Short mmCIF file of C-alpha atoms and ligand atoms in Angstrom, two decimals:
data_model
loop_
_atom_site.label_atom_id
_atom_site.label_comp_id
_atom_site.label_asym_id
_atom_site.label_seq_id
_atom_site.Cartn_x
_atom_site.Cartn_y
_atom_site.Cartn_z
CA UNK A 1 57.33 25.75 -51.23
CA UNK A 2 53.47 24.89 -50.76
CA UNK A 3 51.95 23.38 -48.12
CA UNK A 4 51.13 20.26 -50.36
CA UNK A 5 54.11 17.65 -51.85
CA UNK A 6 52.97 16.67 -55.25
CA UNK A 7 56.03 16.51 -57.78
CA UNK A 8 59.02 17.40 -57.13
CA UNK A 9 59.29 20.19 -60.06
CA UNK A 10 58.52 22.21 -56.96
CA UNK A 11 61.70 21.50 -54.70
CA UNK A 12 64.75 23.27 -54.89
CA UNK A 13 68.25 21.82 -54.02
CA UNK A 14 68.08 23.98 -50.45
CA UNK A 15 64.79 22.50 -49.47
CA UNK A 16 66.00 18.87 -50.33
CA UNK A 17 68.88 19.39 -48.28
CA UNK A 18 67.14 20.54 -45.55
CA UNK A 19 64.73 17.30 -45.89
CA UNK A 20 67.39 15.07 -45.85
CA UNK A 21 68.63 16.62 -42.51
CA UNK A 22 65.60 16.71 -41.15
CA UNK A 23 65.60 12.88 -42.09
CA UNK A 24 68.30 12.59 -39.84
CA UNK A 25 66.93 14.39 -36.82
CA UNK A 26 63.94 11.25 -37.05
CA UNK A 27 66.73 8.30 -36.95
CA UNK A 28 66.55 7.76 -33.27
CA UNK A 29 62.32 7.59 -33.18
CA UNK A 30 62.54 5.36 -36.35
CA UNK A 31 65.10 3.07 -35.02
CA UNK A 32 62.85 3.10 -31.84
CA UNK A 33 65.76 4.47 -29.84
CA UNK A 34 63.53 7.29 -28.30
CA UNK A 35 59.55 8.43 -28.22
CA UNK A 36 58.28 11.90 -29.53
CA UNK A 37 54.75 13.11 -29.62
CA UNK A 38 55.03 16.15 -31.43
CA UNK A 39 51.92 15.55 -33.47
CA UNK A 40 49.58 14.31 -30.44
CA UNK A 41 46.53 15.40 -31.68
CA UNK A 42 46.88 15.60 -34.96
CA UNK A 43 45.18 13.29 -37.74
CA UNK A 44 46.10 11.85 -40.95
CA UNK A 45 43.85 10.81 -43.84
CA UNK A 46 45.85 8.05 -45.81
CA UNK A 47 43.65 6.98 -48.87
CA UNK A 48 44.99 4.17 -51.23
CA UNK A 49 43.20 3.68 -54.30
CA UNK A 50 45.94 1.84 -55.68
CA UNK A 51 48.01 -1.65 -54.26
CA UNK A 52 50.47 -0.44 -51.89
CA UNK A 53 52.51 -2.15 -48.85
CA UNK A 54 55.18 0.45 -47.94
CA UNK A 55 53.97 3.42 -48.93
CA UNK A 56 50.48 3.11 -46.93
CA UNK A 57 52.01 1.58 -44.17
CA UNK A 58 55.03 3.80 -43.41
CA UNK A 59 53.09 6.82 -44.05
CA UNK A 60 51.04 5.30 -41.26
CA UNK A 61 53.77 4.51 -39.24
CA UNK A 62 55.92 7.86 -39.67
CA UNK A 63 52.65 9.97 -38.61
CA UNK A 64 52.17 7.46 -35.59
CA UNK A 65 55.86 7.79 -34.53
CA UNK A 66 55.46 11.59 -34.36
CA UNK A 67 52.68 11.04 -31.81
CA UNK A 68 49.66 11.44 -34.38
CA UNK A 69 46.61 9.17 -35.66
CA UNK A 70 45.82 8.32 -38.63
CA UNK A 71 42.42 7.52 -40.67
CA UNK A 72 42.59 5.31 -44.24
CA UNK A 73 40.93 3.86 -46.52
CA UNK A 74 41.72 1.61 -49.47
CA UNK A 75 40.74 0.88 -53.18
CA UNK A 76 37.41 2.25 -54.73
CA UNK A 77 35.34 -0.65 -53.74
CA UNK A 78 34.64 1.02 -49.79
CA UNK A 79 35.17 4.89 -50.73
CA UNK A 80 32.18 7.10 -51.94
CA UNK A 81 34.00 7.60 -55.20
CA UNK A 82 32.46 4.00 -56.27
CA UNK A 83 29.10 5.95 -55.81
CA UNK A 84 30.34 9.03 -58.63
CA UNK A 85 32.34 11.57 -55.89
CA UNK A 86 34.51 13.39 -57.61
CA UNK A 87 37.74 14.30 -56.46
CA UNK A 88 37.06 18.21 -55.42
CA UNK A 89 33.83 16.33 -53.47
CA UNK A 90 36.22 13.82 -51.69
CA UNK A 91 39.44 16.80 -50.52
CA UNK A 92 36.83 19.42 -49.36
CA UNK A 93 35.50 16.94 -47.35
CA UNK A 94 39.05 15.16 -46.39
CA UNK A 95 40.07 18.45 -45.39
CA UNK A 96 37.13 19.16 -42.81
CA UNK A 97 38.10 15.97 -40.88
CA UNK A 98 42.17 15.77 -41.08
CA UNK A 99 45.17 17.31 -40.82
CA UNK A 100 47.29 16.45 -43.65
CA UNK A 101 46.21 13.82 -46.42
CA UNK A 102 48.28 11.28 -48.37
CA UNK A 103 46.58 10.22 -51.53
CA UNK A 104 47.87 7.45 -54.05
CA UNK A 105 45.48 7.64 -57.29
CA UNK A 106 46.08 5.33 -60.54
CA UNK A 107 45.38 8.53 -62.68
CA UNK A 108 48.47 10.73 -63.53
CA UNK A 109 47.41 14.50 -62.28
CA UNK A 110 44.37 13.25 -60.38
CA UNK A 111 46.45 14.00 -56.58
CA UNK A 112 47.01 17.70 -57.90
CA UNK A 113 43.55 18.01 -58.73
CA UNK A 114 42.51 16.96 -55.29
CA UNK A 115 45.01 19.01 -53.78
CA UNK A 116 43.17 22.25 -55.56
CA UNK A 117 40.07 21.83 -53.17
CA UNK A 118 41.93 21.57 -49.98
CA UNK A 119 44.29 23.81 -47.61
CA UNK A 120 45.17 21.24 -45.29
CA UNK A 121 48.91 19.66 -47.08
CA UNK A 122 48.49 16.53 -49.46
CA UNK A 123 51.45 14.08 -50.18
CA UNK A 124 50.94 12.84 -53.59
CA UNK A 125 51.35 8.86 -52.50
CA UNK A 126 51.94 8.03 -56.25
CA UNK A 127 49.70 8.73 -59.25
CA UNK A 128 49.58 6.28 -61.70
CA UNK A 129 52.55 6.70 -63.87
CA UNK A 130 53.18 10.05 -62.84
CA UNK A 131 55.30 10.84 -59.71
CA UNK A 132 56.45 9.04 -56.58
CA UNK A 133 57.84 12.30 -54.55
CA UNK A 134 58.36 10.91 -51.26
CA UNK A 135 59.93 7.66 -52.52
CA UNK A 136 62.68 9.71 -54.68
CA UNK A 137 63.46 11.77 -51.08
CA UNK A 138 63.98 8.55 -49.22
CA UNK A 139 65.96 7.04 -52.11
CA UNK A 140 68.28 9.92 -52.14
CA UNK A 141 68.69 10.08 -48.11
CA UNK A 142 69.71 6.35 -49.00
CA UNK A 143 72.40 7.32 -51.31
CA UNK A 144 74.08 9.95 -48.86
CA UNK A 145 73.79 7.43 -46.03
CA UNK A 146 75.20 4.52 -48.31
CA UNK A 147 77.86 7.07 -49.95
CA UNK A 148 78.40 8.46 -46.49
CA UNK A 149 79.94 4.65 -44.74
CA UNK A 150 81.70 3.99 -48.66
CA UNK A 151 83.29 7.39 -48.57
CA UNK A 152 81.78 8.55 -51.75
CA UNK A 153 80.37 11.90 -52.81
CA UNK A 154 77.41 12.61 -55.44
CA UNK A 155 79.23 14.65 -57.35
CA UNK A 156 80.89 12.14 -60.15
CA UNK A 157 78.91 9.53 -59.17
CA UNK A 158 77.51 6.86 -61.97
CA UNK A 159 74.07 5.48 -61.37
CA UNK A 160 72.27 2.99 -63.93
CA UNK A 161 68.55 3.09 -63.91
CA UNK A 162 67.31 -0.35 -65.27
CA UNK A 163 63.64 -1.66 -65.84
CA UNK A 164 60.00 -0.17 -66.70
CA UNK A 165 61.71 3.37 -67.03
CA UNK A 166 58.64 4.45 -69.18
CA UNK A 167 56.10 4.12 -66.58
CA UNK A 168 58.09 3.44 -63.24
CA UNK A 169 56.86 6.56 -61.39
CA UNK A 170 59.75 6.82 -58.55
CA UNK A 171 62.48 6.87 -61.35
CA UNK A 172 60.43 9.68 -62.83
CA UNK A 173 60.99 11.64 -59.21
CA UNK A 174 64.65 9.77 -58.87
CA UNK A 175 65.91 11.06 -62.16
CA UNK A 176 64.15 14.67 -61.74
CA UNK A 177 65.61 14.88 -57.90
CA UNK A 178 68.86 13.53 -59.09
CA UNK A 179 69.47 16.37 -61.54
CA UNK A 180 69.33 18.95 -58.64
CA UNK A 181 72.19 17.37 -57.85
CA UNK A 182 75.76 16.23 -59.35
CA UNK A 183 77.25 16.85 -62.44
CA UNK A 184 76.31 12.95 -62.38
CA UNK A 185 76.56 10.12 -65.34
CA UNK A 186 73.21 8.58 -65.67
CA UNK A 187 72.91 5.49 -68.06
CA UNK A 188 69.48 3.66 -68.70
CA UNK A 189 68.54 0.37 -69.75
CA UNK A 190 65.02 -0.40 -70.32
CA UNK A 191 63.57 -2.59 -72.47
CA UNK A 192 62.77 -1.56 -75.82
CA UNK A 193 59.02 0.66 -75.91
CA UNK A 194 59.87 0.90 -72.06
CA UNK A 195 62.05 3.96 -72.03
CA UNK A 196 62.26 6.76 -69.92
CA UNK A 197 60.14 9.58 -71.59
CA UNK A 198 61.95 11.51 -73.49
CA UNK A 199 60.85 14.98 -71.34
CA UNK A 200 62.64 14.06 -69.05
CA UNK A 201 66.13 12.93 -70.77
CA UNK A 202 65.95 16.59 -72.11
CA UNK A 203 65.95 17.80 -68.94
CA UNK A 204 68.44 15.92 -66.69
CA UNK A 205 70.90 16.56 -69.94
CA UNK A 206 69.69 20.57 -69.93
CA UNK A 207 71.23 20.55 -66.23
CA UNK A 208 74.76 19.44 -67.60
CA UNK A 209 74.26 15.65 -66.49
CA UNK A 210 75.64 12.66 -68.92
CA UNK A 211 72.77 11.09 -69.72
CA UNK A 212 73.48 7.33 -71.97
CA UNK A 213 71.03 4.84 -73.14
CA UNK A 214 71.69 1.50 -73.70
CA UNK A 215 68.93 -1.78 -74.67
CA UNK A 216 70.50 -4.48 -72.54
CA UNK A 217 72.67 -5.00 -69.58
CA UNK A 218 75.39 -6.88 -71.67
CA UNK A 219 77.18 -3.92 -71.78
CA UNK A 220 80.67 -2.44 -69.87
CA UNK A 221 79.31 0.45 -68.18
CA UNK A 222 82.67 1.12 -66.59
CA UNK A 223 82.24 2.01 -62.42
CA UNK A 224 78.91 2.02 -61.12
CA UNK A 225 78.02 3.06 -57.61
CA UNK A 226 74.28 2.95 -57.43
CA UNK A 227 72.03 0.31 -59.45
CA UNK A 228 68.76 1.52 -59.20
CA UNK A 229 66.00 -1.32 -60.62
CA UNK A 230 62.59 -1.47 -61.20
CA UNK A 231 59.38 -4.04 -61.33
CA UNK A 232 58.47 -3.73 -64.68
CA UNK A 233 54.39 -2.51 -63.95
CA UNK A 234 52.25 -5.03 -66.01
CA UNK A 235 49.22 -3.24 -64.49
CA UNK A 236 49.80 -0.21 -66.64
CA UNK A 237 50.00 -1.66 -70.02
CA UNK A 238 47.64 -1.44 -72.19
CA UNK A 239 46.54 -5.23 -74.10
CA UNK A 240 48.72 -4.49 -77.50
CA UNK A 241 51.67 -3.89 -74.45
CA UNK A 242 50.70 -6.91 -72.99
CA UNK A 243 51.03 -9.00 -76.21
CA UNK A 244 54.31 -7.03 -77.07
CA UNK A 245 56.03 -7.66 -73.74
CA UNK A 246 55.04 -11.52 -72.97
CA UNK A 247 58.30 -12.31 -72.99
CA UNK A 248 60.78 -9.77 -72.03
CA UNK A 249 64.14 -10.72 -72.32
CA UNK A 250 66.12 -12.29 -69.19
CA UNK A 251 68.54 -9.97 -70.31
CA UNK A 252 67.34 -7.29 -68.01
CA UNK A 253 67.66 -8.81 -64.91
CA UNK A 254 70.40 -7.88 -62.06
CA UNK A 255 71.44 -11.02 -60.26
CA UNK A 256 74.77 -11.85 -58.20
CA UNK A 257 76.29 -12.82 -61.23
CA UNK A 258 76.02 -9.44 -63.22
CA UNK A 259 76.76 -7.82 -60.08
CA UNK A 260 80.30 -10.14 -59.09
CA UNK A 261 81.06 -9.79 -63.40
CA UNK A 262 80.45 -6.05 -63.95
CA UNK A 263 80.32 -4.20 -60.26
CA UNK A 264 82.47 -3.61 -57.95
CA UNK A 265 82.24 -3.88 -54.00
CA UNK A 266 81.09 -0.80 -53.54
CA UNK A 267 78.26 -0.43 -56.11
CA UNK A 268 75.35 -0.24 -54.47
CA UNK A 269 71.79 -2.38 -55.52
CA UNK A 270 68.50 -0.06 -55.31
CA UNK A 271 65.38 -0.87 -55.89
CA UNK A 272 61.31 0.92 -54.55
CA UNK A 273 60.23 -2.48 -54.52
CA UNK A 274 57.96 -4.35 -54.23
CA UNK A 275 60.43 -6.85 -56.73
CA UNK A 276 58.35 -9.89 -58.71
CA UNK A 277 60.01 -12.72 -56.62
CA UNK A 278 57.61 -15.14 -58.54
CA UNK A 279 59.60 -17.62 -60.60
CA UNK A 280 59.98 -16.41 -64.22
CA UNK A 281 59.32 -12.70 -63.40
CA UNK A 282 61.80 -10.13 -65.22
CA UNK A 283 63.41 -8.24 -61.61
CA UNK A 284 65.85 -7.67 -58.63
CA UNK A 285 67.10 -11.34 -58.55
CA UNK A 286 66.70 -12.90 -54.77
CA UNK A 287 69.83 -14.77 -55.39
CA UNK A 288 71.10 -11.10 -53.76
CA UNK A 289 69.74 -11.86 -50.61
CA UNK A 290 72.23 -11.50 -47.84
CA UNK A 291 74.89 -9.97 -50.23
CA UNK A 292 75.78 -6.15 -48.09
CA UNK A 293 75.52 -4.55 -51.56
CA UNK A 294 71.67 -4.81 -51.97
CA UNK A 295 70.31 -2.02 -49.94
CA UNK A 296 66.77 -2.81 -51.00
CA UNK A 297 65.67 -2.98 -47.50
CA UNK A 298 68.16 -0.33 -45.80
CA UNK A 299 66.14 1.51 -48.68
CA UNK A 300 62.42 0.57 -47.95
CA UNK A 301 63.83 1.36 -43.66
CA UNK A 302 64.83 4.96 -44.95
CA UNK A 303 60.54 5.63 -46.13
CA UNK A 304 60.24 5.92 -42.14
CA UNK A 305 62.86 8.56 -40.89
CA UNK A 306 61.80 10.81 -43.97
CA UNK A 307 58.30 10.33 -44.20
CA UNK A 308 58.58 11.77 -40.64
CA UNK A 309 60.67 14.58 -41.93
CA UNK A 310 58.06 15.72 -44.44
CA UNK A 311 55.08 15.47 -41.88
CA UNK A 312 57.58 17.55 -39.13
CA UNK A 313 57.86 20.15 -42.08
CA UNK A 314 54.19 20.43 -43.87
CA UNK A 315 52.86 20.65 -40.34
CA UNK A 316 55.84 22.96 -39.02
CA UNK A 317 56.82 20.95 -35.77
CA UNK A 318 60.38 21.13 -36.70
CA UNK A 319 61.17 23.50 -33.32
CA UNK A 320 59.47 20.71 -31.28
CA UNK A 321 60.25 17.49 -32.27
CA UNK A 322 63.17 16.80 -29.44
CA UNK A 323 61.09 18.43 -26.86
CA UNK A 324 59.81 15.93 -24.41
CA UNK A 325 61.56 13.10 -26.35
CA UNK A 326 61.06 9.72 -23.75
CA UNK A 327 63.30 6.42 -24.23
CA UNK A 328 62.02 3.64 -25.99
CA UNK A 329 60.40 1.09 -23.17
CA UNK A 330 59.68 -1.78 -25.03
CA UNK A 331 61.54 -4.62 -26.76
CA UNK A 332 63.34 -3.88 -29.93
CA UNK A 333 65.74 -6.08 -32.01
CA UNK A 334 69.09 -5.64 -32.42
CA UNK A 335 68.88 -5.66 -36.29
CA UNK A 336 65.16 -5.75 -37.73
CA UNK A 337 65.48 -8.11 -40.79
CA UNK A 338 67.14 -11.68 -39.91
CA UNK A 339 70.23 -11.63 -42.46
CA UNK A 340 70.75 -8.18 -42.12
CA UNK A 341 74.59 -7.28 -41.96
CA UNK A 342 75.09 -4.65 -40.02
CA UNK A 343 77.36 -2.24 -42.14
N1 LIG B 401 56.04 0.84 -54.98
C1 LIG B 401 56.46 1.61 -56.13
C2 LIG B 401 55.30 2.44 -56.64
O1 LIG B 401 54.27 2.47 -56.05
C3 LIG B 401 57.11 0.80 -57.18
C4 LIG B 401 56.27 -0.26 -57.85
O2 LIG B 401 55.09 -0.42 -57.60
O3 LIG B 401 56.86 -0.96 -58.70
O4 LIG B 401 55.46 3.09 -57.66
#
C-alpha cells in the first residue's frame, strides 16, 4: 500500500477490511458521541476543481474531527493553475505547506500525476470519469452496516447498478471494490451508449462474479438487496451526447413504485448523490423520501466515519486515536435528518 489513495486497483481485500474496521473505531467521534485530537497539528490541503458538496465538505469535516485543520480551495477561477501551473508545479508546492492533500480534478489520471511530485499522501477526491476511491469504501462500509441490522452476508448477495454507468466514477470504484469481494450477481442497467466500460465487465466476471446486462428496468431481476443508482453526469457529455440523450427514457428511474412492484423489504436503495431532484430529471425518485429502504443519507453519513479512517491510516495515528478521547459537550440531535427512522 502507498502512502497516496488514488484507485483502488491498489487495495487488497485485507486492507479493505481493515478500513472498514477502522471505520468503525470513528463511529462515536462522527456521531459526536466523544472528541479526539489525534491530528492536532496537522494540516490538510483540500482542492476542488470540480462541483462538489459531500466530498469537500466531509473530507473537511473527517480531518477536523480527528483534531486537524484544513486549507482549500475551489474551481480554477482562484488557483494559480488559471495562470498556466501545471500540476507537478501545484503538489511540490502543496506538499511544502500540508500534510496530506485531497484533490478532485475533471481530468481522468490528472490526481496520479499530481501525486508523482509529492511524498506527503493524496486522496484522489474524484477525477473526472475516472475513480471515486473513497466514495466506493464508504459505500461498502454501508452495505456491511445495512447487511449487518438485515442479517445478510455479501457473499450471494444481488446488487443492480442503474444509471450513467459509462461515466459514473464511484460505480467504476463500487464495481472494482465489489469484486474483491463475493462470489456476487451484479446486473446493470444503463441507458443505451451509457454502459459500464467494457474493462471493467471483463474483470468483475474474470474474478468469478455473475455479471448481467439489461437496457431497462422493466425487467424481473429476481431478489435484489442493494440498488445502487446514479445521476446521469450531463457535464461529461460531449454535444453529439447531448443531442443523443435529450430525452432519456423515464424508464430508468427507481421510484416507490418499482421498488413496492419488484423489491422486497429488505432491498436496500443506494445512491453517491447528489440525485437531480429538479422536475423532469432522469434519477433517485424523492417520492422515496421517508421510506427505511433508501439509505441515501445513512450512505452520504458513512463519508464521515471512513474518511476519518483513511486520514487515521495515511497519517498512521491508528495507535492513538482513543487516547485522550473527551465527551462530546455540546448539543447534538437525537437523529440528524428530520424523517430519519431510526433502524
Ligand atoms: N458525487 C459523485 C461524484 O462526484 C456522484 C455524482 O456527481 O453524480 O462522482
Amino acid at each position: 500500500m502507498s502512502s497516496h489513495l488514488l484507485s483502488v486497483d491498489s487495495l487488497s481485500r485485507d486492507y479493505v477490511e481493515h478500513l472498514m474496521q477502522l471505520a468503525g473505531r470513528m463511529e462515536p467521534f462522527a456521531q459526536r458521541r466523544k472528541v479526539t485530537r489525534v491530528l492536532e497539528g496537522a494540516v490538510l490541503g483540500n482542492l476542488f476543481f470540480e462541483a462538489s458538496t459531500r466530498t469537500r465538505i466531509s473530507f473537511h469535516a473527517a480531518f477536523s474531527r480527528l483534531g486537524g485543520s484544513v486549507c482549500d480551495t475551489t474551481g480554477f477561477t482562484f488557483s494559480s493553475m488559471a495562470k498556466g501551473e501545471s500540476l507537478y508545479d501545484t503538489s511540490r508546492v502543496m506538499g511544502g505547506y500540508v500534510d496530506a492533500v485531497v484533490l478532485r480534478h475533471p481530468d481522468q489520471g490528472a490526481v496520479a500525476e499530481f501525486a508523482e511530485a509529492t511524498r506527503v499522501p493524496v486522496i484522489n477526491g474524484g477525477d473526472g470519469p475516472g475513480e471515486h476511491p473513497s466514495q466506493a469504501l464508504l459505500d461498502l462500509y454501508t452495505i456491511e452496516k445495512e447487511f449487518a441490522r438485515l442479517g445478510k452476508r455479501l457473499e450471494g448477495a444481488h446488487f443492480l447498478l442503474t444509471g450513467d454507468l459509462k461515466h459514473g466514477r464511484t460505480v467504476h470504484s463500487l464495481i472494482k471494490l465489489l469484486s474483491l469481494f463475493g462470489p456476487l450477481r451484479i446486473t446493470l442497467v444503463s441507458p443505451p451508449g451509457l454502459e459500464m466500460p467494457r474493462h471493467l465487465i471483463d474483470l468483475v466476471t474474470s474474478r468469478g462474479h455473475r455479471v448481467e446486462q439489461r437496457e431497462s428496468l422493466a425487467n424481473d431481476f429476481g431478489d435484489l438487496d442493494v440498488i445502487y443508482t446514479t445521476r446521469i453526469q450531463k457535464e461529461r457529455f460531449t454535444d453529439e451526447m447531448s443531442e443523443t440523450f435529450a430525452g432519456i427514457s423515464q424508464d430508468f428511474i427507481v421510484d416507490r413504485a418499482f421498488l413496492d412492484q419488484r423489491c422486497s423489504p429488505t432491498t436496500i436503495v443506494m445512491h453517491p448523490l447528489p440525485r437531480d431532484s429538479r422536475p423532469g430529471a432522469n434519477d433517485l425518485n424523492v417520492d422515496l423520501n421517508g421510506d427505511p429502504r433508501l439509505a441515501i443519507f445513512r450512505q452520504a453519513d458513512n463519508g464521515i466515519p471512513m474518511r476519518m479512517a483513511i486520514f487515521a491510516n495515511l497519517l498512521q495515528v491508528e495507535e492513538y486515536i482513543e487516547r485522550d478521547a473527551q465527551d462530546v459537550r455540546w448539543f447534538v440531535p437525537p437523529t440528524f435528518g428530520v424523517d430519519d427512522r431510526t433502524l
